Amino acid sequence: MPRTLWKQTASLIALGRPLHLLGGALFYSLGAVTAIYAGATLSWVTALGGLLAMLAAQLMAHYSNDFFDFDADQANPNPTQWSGGSRVLPAGHLPPQVALIASLVFAVLGLLLILWFAPQTPAPLLTVVVFLVAAFFAWSYSSPPLWLNRRRLGELFGAVTVPGSTLLLGFVVQRGSLELLPLLVAIPLCLMQFGQLVTVNVPDAEGDRLVGKHTLIVWLGPDRMRGPYLAMLALAYLSLPLLVVAGLPWPVALAVLITAPIALWLGFQVIRGAWYKPATWNALGFWSIGLIVGTALCEFGAFLLML
């Protein structure tokens, strides 16, 4: 294979940010293990089929994000390892249209996969509906017609979509019903995801402002955004007693507490003004992602121990 083709292939893979697929796979698997705890019998075939469809939808979102955020990413003088897109398009490694084409290809692939495997699940129609709703909002985070992340709604809908709908899909594929338990499991993750999205939007704020992209950090500014951020972070843990009363198994709630030191460190850094210090942005992004991934892993482990 010619060297140029190798470089283009590597750029196409990097454009999809494959590392982030691990988080989606984890949330989906957490939903599946929650379903097994609730009484479902694990079907490896449908579990794998649903996972592949979900990963295709996630790649659809990754590629569409880079295409429709191209102007903001070009204007961003402060990209980090965890924000500012993949940097493949601003660097000129591939034409922007490649990202859109890849996004549409994975959208079709995800749809075909879910339509193929859904008839083998306990509730085929519900499985397809949950997938389509999740895929629609994943697309809409940065893309038309809703442009959620340009209209101060990206953090809210992203917080629900990324861990919440992914976990719910994993649950429904195995259990075949909508129940309270997966929602209780997802609530701390959704609250943490909100904080993570706010955090990774901080380095992007200057470029976003230049192109009229109104994320919450652009709209409110760091000072006014600090309060809601800290409140969401605290609520992820303070809500645990109520979640247990509502039906969350207490070992899962205790498992969530394992990551509290990370949340305390993040909150302390933000209180000290870390959002104004570019030197801290990579660490904040890393530990914000680490918080939600670590929490999901702890919940997953707790459910495994209870099986």
One Martini backbone bead per residue (centre of mass of N, CA, C, O) as a GRO file, in nm:
protein
  307
    1MET     BB    1   0.094   0.037   0.025
    2PRO     BB    2   0.094   0.347  -0.004
    3ARG     BB    3   0.186   0.597   0.200
    4THR     BB    4  -0.057   0.786   0.153
    5LEU     BB    5  -0.275   0.573   0.219
    6TRP     BB    6  -0.185   0.522   0.506
    7LYS     BB    7  -0.229   0.812   0.607
    8GLN     BB    8  -0.532   0.828   0.536
    9THR     BB    9  -0.620   0.592   0.710
   10ALA     BB   10  -0.515   0.702   0.978
   11SER     BB   11  -0.685   0.962   0.966
   12LEU     BB   12  -0.963   0.826   0.957
   13ILE     BB   13  -0.936   0.690   1.230
   14ALA     BB   14  -0.875   0.945   1.400
   15LEU     BB   15  -1.143   1.091   1.329
   16GLY     BB   16  -1.312   0.866   1.508
   17ARG     BB   17  -1.206   0.824   1.791
   18PRO     BB   18  -1.166   0.517   1.916
   19LEU     BB   19  -1.121   0.550   2.224
   20HIS     BB   20  -1.429   0.638   2.283
   21LEU     BB   21  -1.560   0.353   2.245
   22LEU     BB   22  -1.512   0.239   2.531
   23GLY     BB   23  -1.737   0.393   2.673
   24GLY     BB   24  -1.977   0.281   2.514
   25ALA     BB   25  -1.923  -0.018   2.581
   26LEU     BB   26  -1.954   0.016   2.887
   27PHE     BB   27  -2.246   0.123   2.902
   28TYR     BB   28  -2.372  -0.115   2.756
   29SER     BB   29  -2.269  -0.336   2.953
   30LEU     BB   30  -2.413  -0.221   3.199
   31GLY     BB   31  -2.696  -0.270   3.088
   32ALA     BB   32  -2.669  -0.578   3.058
   33VAL     BB   33  -2.602  -0.646   3.360
   34THR     BB   34  -2.862  -0.524   3.469
   35ALA     BB   35  -3.052  -0.723   3.324
   36ILE     BB   36  -2.945  -0.979   3.457
   37TYR     BB   37  -3.012  -0.892   3.745
   38ALA     BB   38  -3.330  -0.861   3.664
   39GLY     BB   39  -3.354  -1.165   3.484
   40ALA     BB   40  -3.198  -1.200   3.242
   41THR     BB   41  -3.087  -1.372   2.956
   42LEU     BB   42  -2.803  -1.414   2.805
   43SER     BB   43  -2.733  -1.286   2.470
   44TRP     BB   44  -2.465  -1.283   2.268
   45VAL     BB   45  -2.581  -1.205   1.996
   46THR     BB   46  -2.746  -0.948   2.077
   47ALA     BB   47  -2.521  -0.807   2.227
   48LEU     BB   48  -2.333  -0.778   1.981
   49GLY     BB   49  -2.529  -0.641   1.786
   50GLY     BB   50  -2.589  -0.391   1.962
   51LEU     BB   51  -2.297  -0.299   1.989
   52LEU     BB   52  -2.236  -0.251   1.689
   53ALA     BB   53  -2.460  -0.043   1.645
   54MET     BB   54  -2.364   0.159   1.859
   55LEU     BB   55  -2.077   0.207   1.742
   56ALA     BB   56  -2.177   0.318   1.473
   57ALA     BB   57  -2.327   0.561   1.598
   58GLN     BB   58  -2.077   0.682   1.732
   59LEU     BB   59  -1.918   0.728   1.472
   60MET     BB   60  -2.118   0.910   1.341
   61ALA     BB   61  -2.082   1.135   1.555
   62HIS     BB   62  -1.779   1.185   1.527
   63TYR     BB   63  -1.779   1.266   1.224
   64SER     BB   64  -1.997   1.489   1.237
   65ASN     BB   65  -1.861   1.672   1.439
   66ASP     BB   66  -1.612   1.744   1.264
   67PHE     BB   67  -1.770   1.864   1.028
   68PHE     BB   68  -1.967   2.078   1.188
   69ASP     BB   69  -1.694   2.186   1.363
   70PHE     BB   70  -1.478   2.306   1.171
   71ASP     BB   71  -1.488   2.611   1.232
   72ALA     BB   72  -1.425   2.589   1.538
   73ASP     BB   73  -1.160   2.425   1.514
   74GLN     BB   74  -1.009   2.639   1.346
   75ALA     BB   75  -1.056   2.874   1.577
   76ASN     BB   76  -0.892   2.700   1.777
   77PRO     BB   77  -0.611   2.778   1.999
   78ASN     BB   78  -0.688   2.533   2.246
   79PRO     BB   79  -0.620   2.244   2.206
   80THR     BB   80  -0.665   1.915   2.320
   81GLN     BB   81  -0.683   1.579   2.383
   82TRP     BB   82  -1.019   1.633   2.470
   83SER     BB   83  -1.041   1.871   2.257
   84GLY     BB   84  -1.121   2.003   1.934
   85GLY     BB   85  -1.118   1.738   1.826
   86SER     BB   86  -0.903   1.554   1.615
   87ARG     BB   87  -0.743   1.759   1.397
   88VAL     BB   88  -0.753   1.656   1.099
   89LEU     BB   89  -0.892   1.888   0.939
   90PRO     BB   90  -0.724   2.144   1.023
   91ALA     BB   91  -0.453   1.995   0.914
   92GLY     BB   92  -0.529   1.867   0.615
   93HIS     BB   93  -0.544   1.541   0.584
   94LEU     BB   94  -0.854   1.591   0.513
   95PRO     BB   95  -1.139   1.632   0.375
   96PRO     BB   96  -1.441   1.712   0.511
   97GLN     BB   97  -1.625   1.516   0.339
   98VAL     BB   98  -1.524   1.253   0.465
   99ALA     BB   99  -1.672   1.279   0.734
  100LEU     BB  100  -1.960   1.273   0.621
  101ILE     BB  101  -1.947   1.005   0.476
  102ALA     BB  102  -1.871   0.834   0.721
  103SER     BB  103  -2.120   0.902   0.886
  104LEU     BB  104  -2.331   0.784   0.687
  105VAL     BB  105  -2.222   0.498   0.679
  106PHE     BB  106  -2.262   0.442   0.989
  107ALA     BB  107  -2.561   0.495   0.995
  108VAL     BB  108  -2.642   0.264   0.807
  109LEU     BB  109  -2.502   0.037   0.961
  110GLY     BB  110  -2.657   0.067   1.226
  111LEU     BB  111  -2.937   0.018   1.107
  112LEU     BB  112  -2.886  -0.263   0.988
  113LEU     BB  113  -2.803  -0.401   1.251
  114ILE     BB  114  -3.063  -0.351   1.418
  115LEU     BB  115  -3.256  -0.487   1.208
  116TRP     BB  116  -3.117  -0.768   1.225
  117PHE     BB  117  -3.120  -0.814   1.557
  118ALA     BB  118  -3.398  -0.734   1.683
  119PRO     BB  119  -3.573  -1.001   1.627
  120GLN     BB  120  -3.388  -1.149   1.869
  121THR     BB  121  -3.531  -0.991   2.071
  122PRO     BB  122  -3.779  -0.945   2.309
  123ALA     BB  123  -3.810  -0.625   2.178
  124PRO     BB  124  -3.787  -0.507   1.874
  125LEU     BB  125  -3.925  -0.227   1.868
  126LEU     BB  126  -3.790  -0.107   2.119
  127THR     BB  127  -3.502  -0.135   2.021
  128VAL     BB  128  -3.528   0.052   1.774
  129VAL     BB  129  -3.628   0.305   1.921
  130VAL     BB  130  -3.390   0.347   2.112
  131PHE     BB  131  -3.179   0.368   1.892
  132LEU     BB  132  -3.298   0.608   1.729
  133VAL     BB  133  -3.298   0.814   1.956
  134ALA     BB  134  -2.998   0.801   2.020
  135ALA     BB  135  -2.895   0.867   1.730
  136PHE     BB  136  -3.033   1.140   1.695
  137PHE     BB  137  -2.889   1.286   1.941
  138ALA     BB  138  -2.604   1.228   1.852
  139TRP     BB  139  -2.625   1.389   1.589
  140SER     BB  140  -2.750   1.666   1.723
  141TYR     BB  141  -2.518   1.786   1.886
  142SER     BB  142  -2.363   1.911   1.596
  143SER     BB  143  -2.620   1.881   1.408
  144PRO     BB  144  -2.847   1.884   1.184
  145PRO     BB  145  -3.123   2.067   1.288
  146LEU     BB  146  -3.049   2.133   1.604
  147TRP     BB  147  -2.770   2.216   1.717
  148LEU     BB  148  -2.724   2.184   2.033
  149ASN     BB  149  -2.417   2.298   2.084
  150ARG     BB  150  -2.522   2.596   1.963
  151ARG     BB  151  -2.795   2.609   2.187
  152ARG     BB  152  -2.732   2.527   2.499
  153LEU     BB  153  -2.795   2.181   2.477
  154GLY     BB  154  -2.556   1.977   2.469
  155GLU     BB  155  -2.501   1.900   2.766
  156LEU     BB  156  -2.778   1.787   2.835
  157PHE     BB  157  -2.817   1.576   2.603
  158GLY     BB  158  -2.540   1.440   2.632
  159ALA     BB  159  -2.577   1.337   2.925
  160VAL     BB  160  -2.811   1.141   2.840
  161THR     BB  161  -2.704   0.991   2.583
  162VAL     BB  162  -2.433   0.860   2.641
  163PRO     BB  163  -2.507   0.690   2.902
  164GLY     BB  164  -2.818   0.647   2.903
  165SER     BB  165  -2.899   0.528   2.616
  166THR     BB  166  -2.679   0.313   2.610
  167LEU     BB  167  -2.766   0.159   2.861
  168LEU     BB  168  -3.060   0.109   2.771
  169LEU     BB  169  -2.995  -0.063   2.527
  170GLY     BB  170  -2.852  -0.293   2.678
  171PHE     BB  171  -3.107  -0.363   2.841
  172VAL     BB  172  -3.328  -0.409   2.620
  173VAL     BB  173  -3.190  -0.634   2.456
  174GLN     BB  174  -3.228  -0.835   2.711
  175ARG     BB  175  -3.518  -0.758   2.855
  176GLY     BB  176  -3.758  -0.592   2.685
  177SER     BB  177  -3.772  -0.329   2.884
  178LEU     BB  178  -3.897  -0.063   3.072
  179GLU     BB  179  -3.715   0.051   3.358
  180LEU     BB  180  -3.590   0.189   3.649
  181LEU     BB  181  -3.305   0.078   3.703
  182PRO     BB  182  -3.132   0.201   3.464
  183LEU     BB  183  -3.189   0.493   3.551
  184LEU     BB  184  -3.051   0.478   3.829
  185VAL     BB  185  -2.771   0.402   3.718
  186ALA     BB  186  -2.744   0.665   3.522
  187ILE     BB  187  -2.760   0.929   3.686
  188PRO     BB  188  -2.465   0.974   3.782
  189LEU     BB  189  -2.349   0.970   3.491
  190CYS     BB  190  -2.506   1.214   3.377
  191LEU     BB  191  -2.393   1.423   3.575
  192MET     BB  192  -2.096   1.377   3.495
  193GLN     BB  193  -2.126   1.434   3.191
  194PHE     BB  194  -2.193   1.726   3.216
  195GLY     BB  195  -1.920   1.809   3.339
  196GLN     BB  196  -1.745   1.703   3.108
  197LEU     BB  197  -1.860   1.885   2.881
  198VAL     BB  198  -1.789   2.150   3.009
  199THR     BB  199  -1.483   2.104   3.034
  200VAL     BB  200  -1.424   2.052   2.717
  201ASN     BB  201  -1.541   2.350   2.643
  202VAL     BB  202  -1.333   2.547   2.754
  203PRO     BB  203  -1.101   2.543   2.532
  204ASP     BB  204  -1.329   2.617   2.298
  205ALA     BB  205  -1.453   2.902   2.355
  206GLU     BB  206  -1.307   3.096   2.164
  207GLY     BB  207  -1.386   2.960   1.895
  208ASP     BB  208  -1.692   2.947   1.944
  209ARG     BB  209  -1.738   3.253   1.964
  210LEU     BB  210  -1.641   3.329   1.674
  211VAL     BB  211  -1.885   3.126   1.537
  212GLY     BB  212  -2.151   3.114   1.726
  213LYS     BB  213  -2.107   2.901   1.962
  214HIS     BB  214  -2.346   2.813   2.228
  215THR     BB  215  -2.229   2.727   2.490
  216LEU     BB  216  -2.238   2.743   2.825
  217ILE     BB  217  -1.954   2.876   2.859
  218VAL     BB  218  -2.020   3.107   2.662
  219TRP     BB  219  -2.287   3.215   2.781
  220LEU     BB  220  -2.197   3.236   3.103
  221GLY     BB  221  -1.931   3.161   3.187
  222PRO     BB  222  -1.719   3.054   3.429
  223ASP     BB  223  -1.846   3.183   3.682
  224ARG     BB  224  -2.155   3.094   3.629
  225MET     BB  225  -2.079   2.780   3.574
  226ARG     BB  226  -1.967   2.674   3.843
  227GLY     BB  227  -2.222   2.610   4.005
  228PRO     BB  228  -2.360   2.394   3.823
  229TYR     BB  229  -2.119   2.206   3.817
  230LEU     BB  230  -2.097   2.149   4.124
  231ALA     BB  231  -2.387   2.049   4.159
  232MET     BB  232  -2.371   1.800   3.972
  233LEU     BB  233  -2.138   1.663   4.116
  234ALA     BB  234  -2.276   1.639   4.394
  235LEU     BB  235  -2.544   1.494   4.303
  236ALA     BB  236  -2.418   1.221   4.223
  237TYR     BB  237  -2.394   1.158   4.546
  238LEU     BB  238  -2.643   1.281   4.706
  239SER     BB  239  -2.857   1.088   4.546
  240LEU     BB  240  -2.810   0.794   4.650
  241PRO     BB  241  -3.022   0.751   4.874
  242LEU     BB  242  -3.267   0.791   4.683
  243LEU     BB  243  -3.192   0.565   4.485
  244VAL     BB  244  -3.215   0.336   4.689
  245VAL     BB  245  -3.511   0.381   4.761
  246ALA     BB  246  -3.596   0.340   4.446
  247GLY     BB  247  -3.380   0.063   4.377
  248LEU     BB  248  -3.089   0.082   4.421
  249PRO     BB  249  -2.837  -0.098   4.486
  250TRP     BB  250  -2.622  -0.057   4.745
  251PRO     BB  251  -2.355  -0.158   4.611
  252VAL     BB  252  -2.368   0.048   4.380
  253ALA     BB  253  -2.359   0.303   4.550
  254LEU     BB  254  -2.086   0.239   4.683
  255ALA     BB  255  -1.926   0.229   4.416
  256VAL     BB  256  -1.958   0.528   4.343
  257LEU     BB  257  -1.787   0.639   4.593
  258ILE     BB  258  -1.499   0.567   4.494
  259THR     BB  259  -1.488   0.844   4.300
  260ALA     BB  260  -1.499   1.098   4.489
  261PRO     BB  261  -1.203   1.207   4.487
  262ILE     BB  262  -1.214   1.307   4.197
  263ALA     BB  263  -1.445   1.509   4.233
  264LEU     BB  264  -1.306   1.679   4.450
  265TRP     BB  265  -1.067   1.765   4.277
  266LEU     BB  266  -1.224   1.903   4.053
  267GLY     BB  267  -1.373   2.108   4.229
  268PHE     BB  268  -1.120   2.241   4.348
  269GLN     BB  269  -0.999   2.339   4.080
  270VAL     BB  270  -1.238   2.520   3.996
  271ILE     BB  271  -1.237   2.703   4.246
  272ARG     BB  272  -0.924   2.787   4.174
  273GLY     BB  273  -0.939   2.849   3.844
  274ALA     BB  274  -0.876   2.631   3.608
  275TRP     BB  275  -1.039   2.754   3.362
  276TYR     BB  276  -0.797   2.989   3.344
  277LYS     BB  277  -0.580   2.737   3.301
  278PRO     BB  278  -0.434   2.584   3.042
  279ALA     BB  279  -0.239   2.383   3.199
  280THR     BB  280  -0.509   2.215   3.316
  281TRP     BB  281  -0.693   2.097   3.083
  282ASN     BB  282  -0.593   1.810   3.039
  283ALA     BB  283  -0.644   1.707   3.327
  284LEU     BB  284  -0.944   1.771   3.341
  285GLY     BB  285  -1.029   1.594   3.103
  286PHE     BB  286  -0.919   1.325   3.202
  287TRP     BB  287  -1.071   1.319   3.488
  288SER     BB  288  -1.357   1.348   3.378
  289ILE     BB  289  -1.349   1.084   3.224
  290GLY     BB  290  -1.248   0.905   3.460
  291LEU     BB  291  -1.496   0.937   3.638
  292ILE     BB  292  -1.714   0.801   3.456
  293VAL     BB  293  -1.562   0.540   3.391
  294GLY     BB  294  -1.505   0.453   3.683
  295THR     BB  295  -1.800   0.440   3.772
  296ALA     BB  296  -1.896   0.230   3.567
  297LEU     BB  297  -1.700   0.010   3.661
  298CYS     BB  298  -1.805  -0.008   3.951
  299GLU     BB  299  -2.093  -0.086   3.878
  300PHE     BB  300  -2.024  -0.337   3.719
  301GLY     BB  301  -1.882  -0.487   3.951
  302ALA     BB  302  -2.124  -0.496   4.143
  303PHE     BB  303  -2.308  -0.666   3.963
  304LEU     BB  304  -2.124  -0.911   3.935
  305LEU     BB  305  -2.123  -0.977   4.248
  306MET     BB  306  -2.456  -1.024   4.240
  307LEU     BB  307  -2.486  -1.285   4.042
   0.00000   0.00000   0.00000
